[in-house]
Amino acid sequence: MEGKPYCFASACAFWPSSLTFLILALSCPLATSASISTLNSSNENIDRLALLSFKSLVSDPFRALASWNHESLHFCRWRGVTCGNQSHLPRVAALELESLDLFGKISPSLANFTFLRRLHLADNRLHGPIPQELGLLSHLQRLNLSSNAVRVSFNNLGGVIPPSIWNLSSLTILELQSNHFTGSIPPDMGITLPLLEELNINDNQFDGPLPISLSNATNLINIQLYKNRFTGTIPRGLGSLQKVDHFDVCYNQLVARNAVEWGFLDDLANCSSLKYLQITSNKLGGFLPRSIVNFSTTLEWFEIDDNHIAGSIPAEIGNLVSLTSVRMNSNLFTGKIPATVGNLSNLQIMDLSRNYFTGEIPATLGNLTRLLELRLHSNELQGPLPASLGNCPLELLDLSVNKLNGTVPKEIMAIPTLTRFLNVSYNSLEGSLPFEVGKLKNIGKFDISGNRLSGTIPRTLGDCQQLDTLWGCPSSEPASCPTPSSGKRHLSRKLVAAISVASGIICLILLLSLFGIHRWIPKSKKEAHAADAIKVPHMMVTYAELLRATDGFSSANLIGVGSFGSVYKGLLDYEEYQLVAVKVLNLQQRGASRSFVAECEALRNVRHRNLVKIFTACVSADYRGNDFKALVYEFMPNGSLEKWVHPEANEQGQTRALSLIHRLDILIDVASALDYLHHHGPEPIVHCDVKPSNVLLDQDMVAHVGDFGLARFLNSSPVEASQRSSSTSMIFKGSIGYVAPEYGVANKVSVEGDVYSYGILLLETLTGKRPTGASFMDGLSLPRYVEMALPERVSEIIDPNLHLEKGEAANGHIRGTDYIRDKAVECVSLSLRIGIRCAKESPQERMQMQDVISELTAIRNGWIHH
Ligand SMILES: *[C@@H]1O[C@H](CO)[C@@H](O)[C@H](O)[C@H]1NC(C)=O
Ligand SMILES: *[C@@H]1O[C@H](CO)[C@@H](O)[C@H](O)[C@H]1NC(C)=O
Ligand SMILES: *[C@@H]1O[C@H](CO)[C@@H](O)[C@H](O)[C@H]1NC(C)=O
Ligand SMILES: *[C@@H]1O[C@H](CO)[C@@H](O)[C@H](O)[C@H]1NC(C)=O
Ligand SMILES: *[C@@H]1O[C@H](CO)[C@@H](O)[C@H](O)[C@H]1NC(C)=O
Ligand SMILES: *[C@@H]1O[C@H](CO)[C@@H](O)[C@H](O)[C@H]1NC(C)=O
Ligand SMILES: *[C@@H]1O[C@H](CO)[C@@H](O)[C@H](O)[C@H]1NC(C)=O
Ligand SMILES: *[C@@H]1O[C@H](CO)[C@@H](O)[C@H](O)[C@H]1NC(C)=O
Ligand SMILES: *[C@@H]1O[C@H](CO)[C@@H](O)[C@H](O)[C@H]1NC(C)=O
Ligand SMILES: *[C@@H]1O[C@H](CO)[C@@H](O)[C@H](O)[C@H]1NC(C)=O
Ligand SMILES: *[C@@H]1O[C@H](CO)[C@@H](O)[C@H](O)[C@H]1NC(C)=O
C-alpha cells in the first residue's frame, strides 16, 4: 500500500454531494499519471511529484487543490504552497492547507520536501497515523495538525506519534490538538526540542507522566496539555520557563498529595510572564501552598477547581491585581474568604462554590467594579448578604445553600445587570422581599426558595418579560403571569405569587442538574470528572451518595422495576436523613434517556399534593465510567395502588385490603392530579401512562401520581416538542390495557387519552380486575364487562377484597349490615358509571376530570354520611 496511489472508495459514502464522484474521477487519473510519469531527477521535480503524491491520497470535495496540476502553473504557485530558494532552485518551504475539508491520509512523500519549514494541515478530515517519514524533515519549525478529529469522529489522526518527530530540533510550534494520538511524551522532549515555543496537544489520549525535561525548553510560551490521560506529579523546575504565559493541564489525572508534590506551584511562582494557570479536574489533594502569594502579578486566570484541595485562601491573594478569573470551586477549602479579595480590581469571575468556606461574605467584594459572576453556593457562609454587592455589575449571583441570615438587601435586587441568575435559595434569609425586586426586569432565573421569607412578591415584578423560572416553592398553587403577551411560548412563564417558603422541593437542584450550571465537561473526560464529583458536598446528588443511600443498589432495597429502570428505596443524607425512592434509568433501554428528560421537564414546574415530589437528580457516571442517570423522589411508604388492588397473600395467608373510602379518596386524588396537570399547571401536561402501578400511596394513604417518563407538554411547538421528548422516531407507548384506543392510530397525545386511562384505572380499582386479564379478549374489554353488569349484577363484579358488609360507617351510626351493603353497592355502581364514561371509545364523549372530581366527591360524601 505504502506510497501507492489509491482512491478511498469507501469514503465516498460519507460525502453529501454527488461532487464526490467528480472529484474521484479527477484525482485518481492524476495520481496515477504522476506516479508513472518519467521521473525528472532534479530536486525541484521531486517536490512537484511529492505534492502530486500528497494530492493523490486525499479527497478534496471543494476542489481546493484544483490548481495542483502538473500541466499548468509552476508548483510554487499552487494553492497553499510557498517556496524558498535553495541553491538557486525553488523548493517547497511551506505547505499550508488548513480548513479545506481534505479527507484522507498524509502522504509519506512529504518526506521529500527536504526544506519544508511549515506544515499546516489543521482542521481537515485527515486520518490514520502520522507517517514516520515526517521525522526526516530536519528543517521543520511549525507543525500544525490540529483538529482533524472534530468533524466526523471516525476520521482523525491517531496512533503513536513517530518518535523521530520529538527529534526535530528546529521545531518551534507543535500543535496536535483534537486528534486521537496515544502514547507518552519522551522524558527528554524538552532537551530534544530546545526551541519549542508552543506545545499544544490538548484533547488527545496521551498518557504517562509529564516530561521532566519541560523545564529545559526555556523558549516555551504556551503549554497546553488539557484533556489527556497524563498521570503522576507535575514536574519540578518549571520556574526556568520565564516566557511561559499559559500553562493548562486541565482534565488529566495529575496528583499532588503533599507539600513536596506541590513544589511545582512554588516553581511556577517564579514564572514572571505567567498569565493563565489552569489545573481544573485533576487529582490534586493535600493543602494549597501559600506560595501562590508570590505568583507573578501578571497572573490573570487561576483555575484549580474540581480537585480535592484543602487549606484556605491566604490574605495576600489580594496582591495578584491582574486576576480576572478565580475558580477554586469543588474542592475542600475551609476558612474565611479574605477581605483582601476586594483589592482584585480586575476580577470578573469568582467561583468558590462547593467548598467549606465559613465566616461572612466580605463586604469588600462590593469594590469589584468589574465582577460579572460570583458563585459562592454550597459553602457554610454565615451572616448577612452584603448590600455592597449592589455596586458590582453582576450578571450572575449564586449564594445558595449557605447559612446566610438577615434580610435580602434592596441594593441586590436593584442590580441592573443581573440578567442570568439570582440565587439565594437555601439560606436562612428572613423578612419580605424588598420592593426593589420589581427592578429585576431582565432576570432569567431567580430562586429564593428554602428560606424564611414572608409576604408576597411585589406586583412590580409583574411583567416577567424574561423570567423563565421563578423557583419560590411556596404555596402549592402557582398563579399565572399577567402578561402572556406573545402567546403560547409565555405559558411557562408563570409567577409564583405567594412566598411562604416552607415546603421542601429542591427545585434549584433539579434545575442546576438539568440545565448545566456546572461547567462544560468534555464528554470523553466524563469518567474522571464524575469520579471527582463524589466529594461535592451539596446540590446535585452524586453516584457515590446514591450508592451509599441504597446500600449498593442492593436487591433488598429494590422496590420496583419499570420500563426504563429500577426503583430503589434509600436513606439519603439530604439536608437531613430521609427516606427516598431512587429511580435508576437503564440507559441501555432505548428511550430511557428521553424518558429521563421528559420526567424532569414535567416535574420541574409542577407542584401538587397528589403528584410525586422529586428531590433531585443525578447525571453522572458510575465507577466504571458508564453514564448514570437517576431521579430521587420522596419515598412512598405504602407502595403503589397496583399492590393494594392486587395484593399478594402474606405468610399468614392474609391479604391487606383497601376500604371503599380509601378507594374513593385515592380515585379523587388521582383525578385531582390529572386535572391539575391538564388544566391548572404552569403548562398543560399529558401524563400518558396513568395506571395503578404509577399511583403511589404515602404514609396517610394519600395518592400521588408518579412516573412522568412518557409525559408530554401539550402546547409545545412541534420543534420544541421534538427537542423535549417526542422525536418522531419515538412512537408513543403507553401501557397496554390503559392506553386510549385512538393512540393506536394517531401518534398524537391528548388530555382525553389520560381520561381514558383514568377510567380504566377506576374500573380496576373497584373491580380488582386487570384490563389485560385473560377474560378480556375477543372484543370484551374491562369497560364492556362492567357495563354489561350494570345495574343488576354490580355486586358480582365488585372486588371481592372490598369487604362491604364489614360496615364502614364513619359517623358511628349503627345500621344494619344489609343497609350498609346496599349503600356501598350503590356507591360503587355510581362510581363505575363514571369509569365507563371516562373510558368511552370516542374521545369527545369522555368526561372532564373536573366533573369526575365533583361527582366522585359527592359519592364519597354521600357514603360517609350514610
Ligand atoms: C528536469 O527538470 C529540469 C528543470 O526543471 C529540466 O531542465 C530538465 O529538462 C528535466 N529533465 C527531464 C528528463 O525531464
Ligand atoms: C529566488 O530566486 C529567484 C531567481 O533565482 C528570484 O527571482 C527570487 O526573488 C528568489 N526568491 C526568494 C524568495 O529569494
Ligand atoms: C521521494 O522521492 C524519491 C525520488 O523521487 C522517490 O523515489 C521516493 O519514493 C519519494 N519518497 C516518498 C516518501 O515519497
Ligand atoms: C493551528 O491550527 C488551528 C486550527 O486551524 C488554529 O486554530 C491554530 O491557530 C493553528 N496554530 C498556529 C500556531 O498557527
Ligand atoms: C533522536 O536523536 C538522538 C540523538 O541524535 C538519537 O540517538 C535517537 O536515535 C533519535 N531518535 C529517533 C527516534 O530518531
Ligand atoms: C534540564 O533542566 C534541569 C533542571 O531544570 C537541569 O538540571 C538540567 O541540567 C537540564 N538539562 C539540560 C541538558 O539542559
Ligand atoms: C527564577 O527566575 C529567574 C529569572 O527571573 C531565574 O534566574 C531562576 O533560575 C529561576 N529560579 C528557579 C528556581 O527556577
Ligand atoms: C515569596 O517569595 C519571597 C521572596 O522570594 C520568599 O521569601 C517567601 O518565602 C515566599 N513566600 C512563600 C509563601 O512562598
Ligand atoms: C487590600 O485590602 C485590604 C482589606 O480590604 C486593605 O486593608 C488593604 O489596604 C488593601 N491593599 C491594597 C494594596 O490596596
Ligand atoms: C472597599 O469596600 C469596603 C467595604 O465596602 C470599604 O470600606 C472600602 O473603603 C473599600 N475600599 C476601596 C479601596 O474602595
Ligand atoms: C445571623 O446569625 C448569626 C450567627 O450565625 C447571629 O449572631 C446573628 O444575630 C444572626 N443575624 C440575624 C439578623 O439573625
mmCIF file with all atom_site columns, N, CA and C and ligand atoms in Angstrom, residues 318-319 339-343 364 367, ligand 9:
data_model
loop_
_atom_site.group_PDB
_atom_site.id
_atom_site.type_symbol
_atom_site.label_atom_id
_atom_site.label_alt_id
_atom_site.label_comp_id
_atom_site.label_asym_id
_atom_site.label_entity_id
_atom_site.label_seq_id
_atom_site.pdbx_PDB_ins_code
_atom_site.Cartn_x
_atom_site.Cartn_y
_atom_site.Cartn_z
_atom_site.occupancy
_atom_site.B_iso_or_equiv
_atom_site.pdbx_formal_charge
_atom_site.auth_seq_id
_atom_site.auth_comp_id
_atom_site.auth_asym_id
_atom_site.auth_atom_id
_atom_site.pdbx_PDB_model_num
ATOM   1  N N  . GLY A 1 318 ? -4.823  39.122 47.564 1.00 0.00 ? 318 GLY A N  1
ATOM   2  C CA . GLY A 1 318 ? -5.218  40.462 47.142 1.00 0.00 ? 318 GLY A CA 1
ATOM   3  C C  . GLY A 1 318 ? -4.128  41.188 46.367 1.00 0.00 ? 318 GLY A C  1
ATOM   4  N N  . ASN A 1 319 ? -2.886  40.669 46.422 1.00 0.00 ? 319 ASN A N  1
ATOM   5  C CA . ASN A 1 319 ? -1.796  41.306 45.678 1.00 0.00 ? 319 ASN A CA 1
ATOM   6  C C  . ASN A 1 319 ? -1.817  40.958 44.193 1.00 0.00 ? 319 ASN A C  1
ATOM   7  N N  . ALA A 1 339 ? -10.867 39.384 53.182 1.00 0.00 ? 339 ALA A N  1
ATOM   8  C CA . ALA A 1 339 ? -11.423 40.675 52.752 1.00 0.00 ? 339 ALA A CA 1
ATOM   9  C C  . ALA A 1 339 ? -10.589 41.284 51.634 1.00 0.00 ? 339 ALA A C  1
ATOM   10 N N  . THR A 1 340 ? -9.329  40.858 51.540 1.00 0.00 ? 340 THR A N  1
ATOM   11 C CA . THR A 1 340 ? -8.440  41.434 50.532 1.00 0.00 ? 340 THR A CA 1
ATOM   12 C C  . THR A 1 340 ? -8.857  41.099 49.104 1.00 0.00 ? 340 THR A C  1
ATOM   13 N N  . VAL A 1 341 ? -9.761  40.147 48.925 1.00 0.00 ? 341 VAL A N  1
ATOM   14 C CA . VAL A 1 341 ? -10.208 39.878 47.545 1.00 0.00 ? 341 VAL A CA 1
ATOM   15 C C  . VAL A 1 341 ? -10.822 41.142 46.945 1.00 0.00 ? 341 VAL A C  1
ATOM   16 N N  . GLY A 1 342 ? -11.211 42.051 47.825 1.00 0.00 ? 342 GLY A N  1
ATOM   17 C CA . GLY A 1 342 ? -11.763 43.313 47.351 1.00 0.00 ? 342 GLY A CA 1
ATOM   18 C C  . GLY A 1 342 ? -10.736 44.173 46.634 1.00 0.00 ? 342 GLY A C  1
ATOM   19 N N  . ASN A 1 343 ? -9.446  43.781 46.729 1.00 0.00 ? 343 ASN A N  1
ATOM   20 C CA . ASN A 1 343 ? -8.410  44.540 46.024 1.00 0.00 ? 343 ASN A CA 1
ATOM   21 C C  . ASN A 1 343 ? -8.201  44.048 44.598 1.00 0.00 ? 343 ASN A C  1
ATOM   22 N N  . THR A 1 364 ? -16.132 43.820 51.152 1.00 0.00 ? 364 THR A N  1
ATOM   23 C CA . THR A 1 364 ? -15.204 44.452 50.199 1.00 0.00 ? 364 THR A CA 1
ATOM   24 C C  . THR A 1 364 ? -15.418 43.959 48.764 1.00 0.00 ? 364 THR A C  1
ATOM   25 N N  . ASN A 1 367 ? -16.260 46.290 46.128 1.00 0.00 ? 367 ASN A N  1
ATOM   26 C CA . ASN A 1 367 ? -15.313 47.167 45.440 1.00 0.00 ? 367 ASN A CA 1
ATOM   27 C C  . ASN A 1 367 ? -14.954 46.657 44.056 1.00 0.00 ? 367 ASN A C  1
HETATM 28 C C1 . LIG B 2 .   ? -6.280  45.326 50.322 1.00 0.00 ? 9   LIG B C1 1
HETATM 29 O O1 . LIG B 2 .   ? -7.439  45.158 51.077 1.00 0.00 ? 9   LIG B O1 1
HETATM 30 C C2 . LIG B 2 .   ? -7.284  45.322 52.465 1.00 0.00 ? 9   LIG B C2 1
HETATM 31 C C3 . LIG B 2 .   ? -8.561  44.978 53.148 1.00 0.00 ? 9   LIG B C3 1
HETATM 32 O O2 . LIG B 2 .   ? -9.662  45.263 52.363 1.00 0.00 ? 9   LIG B O2 1
HETATM 33 C C4 . LIG B 2 .   ? -6.797  46.722 52.747 1.00 0.00 ? 9   LIG B C4 1
HETATM 34 O O3 . LIG B 2 .   ? -6.625  46.900 54.121 1.00 0.00 ? 9   LIG B O3 1
HETATM 35 C C5 . LIG B 2 .   ? -5.504  46.948 52.017 1.00 0.00 ? 9   LIG B C5 1
HETATM 36 O O4 . LIG B 2 .   ? -5.066  48.253 52.183 1.00 0.00 ? 9   LIG B O4 1
HETATM 37 C C6 . LIG B 2 .   ? -5.621  46.648 50.569 1.00 0.00 ? 9   LIG B C6 1
HETATM 38 N N1 . LIG B 2 .   ? -4.305  46.639 49.934 1.00 0.00 ? 9   LIG B N1 1
HETATM 39 C C7 . LIG B 2 .   ? -4.009  47.376 48.896 1.00 0.00 ? 9   LIG B C7 1
HETATM 40 C C8 . LIG B 2 .   ? -2.623  47.269 48.387 1.00 0.00 ? 9   LIG B C8 1
HETATM 41 O O5 . LIG B 2 .   ? -4.839  48.107 48.378 1.00 0.00 ? 9   LIG B O5 1
#
